[in-house]
Short mmCIF file of C-alpha atoms and ligand atoms in Angstrom, two decimals:
data_model
loop_
_atom_site.label_atom_id
_atom_site.label_comp_id
_atom_site.label_asym_id
_atom_site.label_seq_id
_atom_site.Cartn_x
_atom_site.Cartn_y
_atom_site.Cartn_z
CA UNK A 1 0.01 0.00 0.01
CA UNK A 2 1.12 3.53 -0.74
CA UNK A 3 0.19 6.34 1.65
CA UNK A 4 0.60 10.00 0.69
CA UNK A 5 0.25 12.63 3.42
CA UNK A 6 -0.22 16.31 2.71
CA UNK A 7 0.82 18.38 5.73
CA UNK A 8 2.26 21.66 6.98
CA UNK A 9 4.20 19.77 9.68
CA UNK A 10 6.17 16.94 8.01
CA UNK A 11 8.14 16.06 11.18
CA UNK A 12 5.06 14.75 12.99
CA UNK A 13 4.41 12.25 10.21
CA UNK A 14 8.06 11.38 9.69
CA UNK A 15 8.42 10.40 13.34
CA UNK A 16 5.51 7.98 13.07
CA UNK A 17 6.86 6.23 9.98
CA UNK A 18 10.34 5.92 11.38
CA UNK A 19 9.25 4.14 14.58
CA UNK A 20 8.02 0.71 15.62
CA UNK A 21 5.44 -1.22 13.54
CA UNK A 22 5.15 1.40 10.80
CA UNK A 23 8.93 1.53 10.33
CA UNK A 24 9.10 -2.28 10.09
CA UNK A 25 6.28 -2.29 7.51
CA UNK A 26 8.24 0.22 5.45
CA UNK A 27 11.46 -1.76 5.82
CA UNK A 28 9.69 -4.95 4.68
CA UNK A 29 8.33 -3.07 1.67
CA UNK A 30 4.67 -3.64 2.68
CA UNK A 31 4.07 0.10 2.93
CA UNK A 32 5.54 3.03 1.09
CA UNK A 33 4.83 6.62 2.14
CA UNK A 34 5.34 10.05 0.76
CA UNK A 35 5.10 13.23 2.78
CA UNK A 36 4.08 16.26 0.79
CA UNK A 37 4.68 19.66 2.35
CA UNK A 38 1.75 21.88 1.34
CA UNK A 39 3.95 24.94 1.87
CA UNK A 40 6.16 23.88 -1.05
CA UNK A 41 3.16 24.67 -3.32
CA UNK A 42 2.55 28.21 -2.02
CA UNK A 43 3.57 30.72 -4.73
CA UNK A 44 3.90 34.01 -2.81
CA UNK A 45 7.08 35.32 -1.13
CA UNK A 46 5.80 34.42 2.39
CA UNK A 47 4.60 30.92 1.34
CA UNK A 48 1.13 31.72 2.70
CA UNK A 49 -1.13 28.70 3.12
CA UNK A 50 -4.01 30.11 5.18
CA UNK A 51 -6.39 33.09 5.22
CA UNK A 52 -9.35 34.51 7.17
CA UNK A 53 -12.76 32.90 6.51
CA UNK A 54 -15.24 34.68 4.19
CA UNK A 55 -18.22 35.75 6.27
CA UNK A 56 -16.07 36.36 9.34
CA UNK A 57 -15.39 34.21 12.40
CA UNK A 58 -12.43 33.11 14.46
CA UNK A 59 -9.43 31.23 13.11
CA UNK A 60 -7.94 30.68 9.71
CA UNK A 61 -8.80 28.47 6.80
CA UNK A 62 -6.36 26.64 4.50
CA UNK A 63 -6.33 28.41 1.16
CA UNK A 64 -7.39 26.41 -1.88
CA UNK A 65 -4.47 27.19 -4.26
CA UNK A 66 -1.42 25.64 -2.44
CA UNK A 67 -3.45 22.66 -1.17
CA UNK A 68 -5.07 22.13 -4.54
CA UNK A 69 -1.71 22.18 -6.33
CA UNK A 70 -0.31 19.70 -3.77
CA UNK A 71 -3.31 17.43 -4.33
CA UNK A 72 -2.92 17.55 -8.07
CA UNK A 73 0.78 16.76 -7.85
CA UNK A 74 -0.19 13.76 -5.68
CA UNK A 75 -2.74 12.35 -8.12
CA UNK A 76 -5.76 13.06 -5.90
CA UNK A 77 -8.12 12.67 -8.87
CA UNK A 78 -7.21 9.03 -9.29
CA UNK A 79 -6.60 7.95 -5.66
CA UNK A 80 -8.94 7.72 -2.71
CA UNK A 81 -8.49 11.01 -0.84
CA UNK A 82 -9.31 11.29 2.85
CA UNK A 83 -9.81 14.44 4.89
CA UNK A 84 -9.99 13.84 8.67
CA UNK A 85 -12.39 16.34 10.18
CA UNK A 86 -14.71 16.41 13.25
CA UNK A 87 -17.55 17.07 10.80
CA UNK A 88 -17.08 13.79 8.90
CA UNK A 89 -18.53 10.28 9.03
CA UNK A 90 -17.59 8.50 12.28
CA UNK A 91 -14.67 6.11 11.94
CA UNK A 92 -15.02 2.40 12.86
CA UNK A 93 -12.98 -0.77 12.49
CA UNK A 94 -15.11 -1.84 9.52
CA UNK A 95 -14.20 1.41 7.77
CA UNK A 96 -10.46 0.67 8.41
CA UNK A 97 -10.93 -2.78 6.85
CA UNK A 98 -12.50 -1.21 3.77
CA UNK A 99 -9.72 1.38 3.38
CA UNK A 100 -7.03 -1.28 3.88
CA UNK A 101 -8.06 -2.77 0.51
CA UNK A 102 -6.92 0.34 -1.41
CA UNK A 103 -3.58 0.38 -3.22
CA UNK A 104 -3.02 4.13 -2.65
CA UNK A 105 -4.50 6.44 -0.05
CA UNK A 106 -4.07 10.25 0.23
CA UNK A 107 -4.52 12.05 3.57
CA UNK A 108 -4.98 15.78 3.94
CA UNK A 109 -3.93 17.11 7.35
CA UNK A 110 -5.99 20.21 8.16
CA UNK A 111 -5.12 22.86 10.67
CA UNK A 112 -6.86 25.91 12.07
CA UNK A 113 -10.52 26.16 11.30
CA UNK A 114 -10.44 23.77 8.34
CA UNK A 115 -9.90 23.79 4.63
CA UNK A 116 -11.68 25.67 1.82
CA UNK A 117 -14.90 23.77 0.91
CA UNK A 118 -14.04 23.78 -2.78
CA UNK A 119 -11.05 21.53 -2.09
CA UNK A 120 -13.47 19.06 -0.48
CA UNK A 121 -15.88 19.35 -3.41
CA UNK A 122 -13.12 18.82 -6.00
CA UNK A 123 -10.81 16.26 -4.47
CA UNK A 124 -12.02 14.61 -1.23
CA UNK A 125 -13.69 11.20 -1.32
CA UNK A 126 -14.10 10.63 2.46
CA UNK A 127 -14.51 13.14 5.30
CA UNK A 128 -13.84 11.07 8.41
CA UNK A 129 -14.22 11.94 12.10
CA UNK A 130 -12.22 9.89 14.63
CA UNK A 131 -14.65 10.85 17.44
CA UNK A 132 -16.79 13.51 18.97
CA UNK A 133 -13.99 15.79 20.20
CA UNK A 134 -11.81 18.40 18.61
CA UNK A 135 -8.09 18.03 17.97
CA UNK A 136 -5.87 20.94 16.99
CA UNK A 137 -3.80 18.76 14.73
CA UNK A 138 -5.04 17.08 11.54
CA UNK A 139 -1.75 15.17 11.61
CA UNK A 140 -2.76 13.36 14.81
CA UNK A 141 -6.19 12.49 13.34
CA UNK A 142 -4.56 11.26 10.04
CA UNK A 143 -2.09 9.15 12.02
CA UNK A 144 -4.91 7.56 14.00
CA UNK A 145 -6.56 6.55 10.71
CA UNK A 146 -3.30 5.44 9.10
CA UNK A 147 -2.27 3.36 12.12
CA UNK A 148 -5.54 1.48 12.18
CA UNK A 149 -5.45 0.87 8.42
CA UNK A 150 -1.76 -0.04 8.11
CA UNK A 151 -1.90 -2.88 10.70
CA UNK A 152 -4.58 -4.56 8.56
CA UNK A 153 -2.30 -4.74 5.50
CA UNK A 154 -1.29 -8.41 5.14
CA UNK A 155 2.11 -9.07 6.72
CA UNK A 156 2.31 -5.94 8.85
CA UNK A 157 1.30 -7.82 12.03
CA UNK A 158 0.65 -11.49 12.67
CA UNK A 159 -2.77 -12.54 11.29
CA UNK A 160 -3.74 -14.25 14.57
CA UNK A 161 -3.26 -10.98 16.47
CA UNK A 162 -6.21 -9.56 14.53
CA UNK A 163 -8.72 -12.29 15.39
CA UNK A 164 -9.64 -11.79 19.05
CA UNK A 165 -9.42 -8.03 19.10
CA UNK A 166 -11.84 -5.69 20.78
CA UNK A 167 -14.47 -4.39 18.35
CA UNK A 168 -13.56 -6.85 15.56
CA UNK A 169 -15.09 -9.60 17.66
CA UNK A 170 -18.01 -7.36 18.66
CA UNK A 171 -16.89 -7.35 22.31
CA UNK A 172 -14.20 -5.53 24.27
CA UNK A 173 -11.08 -7.58 24.85
CA UNK A 174 -10.63 -9.72 27.95
CA UNK A 175 -7.88 -8.89 30.50
CA UNK A 176 -4.32 -10.04 29.70
CA UNK A 177 -1.58 -11.11 32.12
CA UNK A 178 2.06 -11.99 31.85
CA UNK A 179 4.83 -13.06 34.31
CA UNK A 180 5.22 -12.77 37.29
CA UNK A 181 2.41 -14.83 38.80
CA UNK A 182 2.08 -12.45 41.73
CA UNK A 183 2.64 -8.71 41.39
CA UNK A 184 2.20 -6.44 44.41
CA UNK A 185 0.07 -9.10 46.06
CA UNK A 186 -2.20 -9.52 43.00
CA UNK A 187 -2.40 -13.07 41.58
CA UNK A 188 -2.92 -14.04 37.92
CA UNK A 189 -6.35 -15.75 37.70
CA UNK A 190 -5.84 -19.43 38.46
CA UNK A 191 -7.64 -20.55 35.30
CA UNK A 192 -4.95 -19.07 33.08
CA UNK A 193 -2.33 -21.29 34.70
CA UNK A 194 -4.47 -24.41 34.33
CA UNK A 195 -3.48 -25.31 30.75
CA UNK A 196 -7.19 -26.13 30.11
CA UNK A 197 -7.79 -24.42 26.77
CA UNK A 198 -11.57 -24.84 26.70
CA UNK A 199 -11.95 -23.36 30.21
CA UNK A 200 -9.61 -20.49 29.37
CA UNK A 201 -11.65 -19.62 26.26
CA UNK A 202 -14.86 -19.73 28.31
CA UNK A 203 -13.31 -17.46 31.02
CA UNK A 204 -12.07 -14.99 28.43
CA UNK A 205 -15.47 -14.81 26.76
CA UNK A 206 -17.18 -14.17 30.11
CA UNK A 207 -14.65 -11.50 30.93
CA UNK A 208 -15.22 -9.87 27.53
CA UNK A 209 -18.98 -9.84 28.17
CA UNK A 210 -18.55 -8.30 31.63
CA UNK A 211 -16.23 -5.59 30.32
CA UNK A 212 -18.53 -4.81 27.41
CA UNK A 213 -21.57 -4.58 29.71
CA UNK A 214 -19.63 -2.15 31.96
CA UNK A 215 -18.07 0.17 29.35
CA UNK A 216 -19.89 -0.32 26.02
CA UNK A 217 -23.44 -1.68 26.61
CA UNK A 218 -24.35 -0.13 23.24
CA UNK A 219 -22.33 -2.90 21.52
CA UNK A 220 -24.45 -5.56 23.15
CA UNK A 221 -27.70 -3.79 22.19
CA UNK A 222 -26.54 -3.70 18.56
CA UNK A 223 -26.45 -7.48 18.71
CA UNK A 224 -22.82 -7.67 17.57
N1 LIG B 301 -9.49 17.07 13.32
C1 LIG B 301 -9.74 17.70 14.47
N2 LIG B 301 -10.53 16.98 15.23
C2 LIG B 301 -10.81 15.84 14.54
C3 LIG B 301 -11.62 14.69 14.78
N3 LIG B 301 -12.31 14.52 15.89
N4 LIG B 301 -11.66 13.73 13.84
C4 LIG B 301 -10.97 13.89 12.70
N5 LIG B 301 -10.23 14.96 12.39
C5 LIG B 301 -10.12 15.92 13.31
#
């Protein structure tokens, strides 16, 4: 998969791709990425990329010309182009699975009050919200989306790691323990030391149900 990211703050994105799972995926050739600095497409002396909103109001809006030129140079007309925004469709694991099928994805990192609507009309395929809260950095929202998509690309993480996960299974994940057996007086549940696979599965399922009831009863009501 190829991921292109349009941003005014390339270092934020670079750090992500040069660390941990993303870096390994790049090293293995499973993922390629390209960071496009929107400012490189600004034509005036000051490399201006934002301006005040028509109609008034607080904050600044990303101007259409530099961002539009950056999108055209990236092939936005032929590749699925995503703009993370709190006013988009709510993200979900199933949406990540769908996006993981694409060969190329483009992400626009917004800043300030947003981007000119004509850019959305002309180039954006998906406006996606990662939740009902406001971030100041479109880079952080893009990386949340990228991280959830990238780990679904075959080979990036072990296939079995994807099976029992929270949400994919319709329930929140059961508690996990590792050595030592006793930590600060707290024991690992006896059942996990029993070697009885069927009983362990049953215990994990019950724990998942309890946790889901406590924190996400809406998932149970959906009949997932
Ligand atoms: N940019 C700022 N807040 C956001 C959110 N909640 N989702 C996606 N993009 C955002």
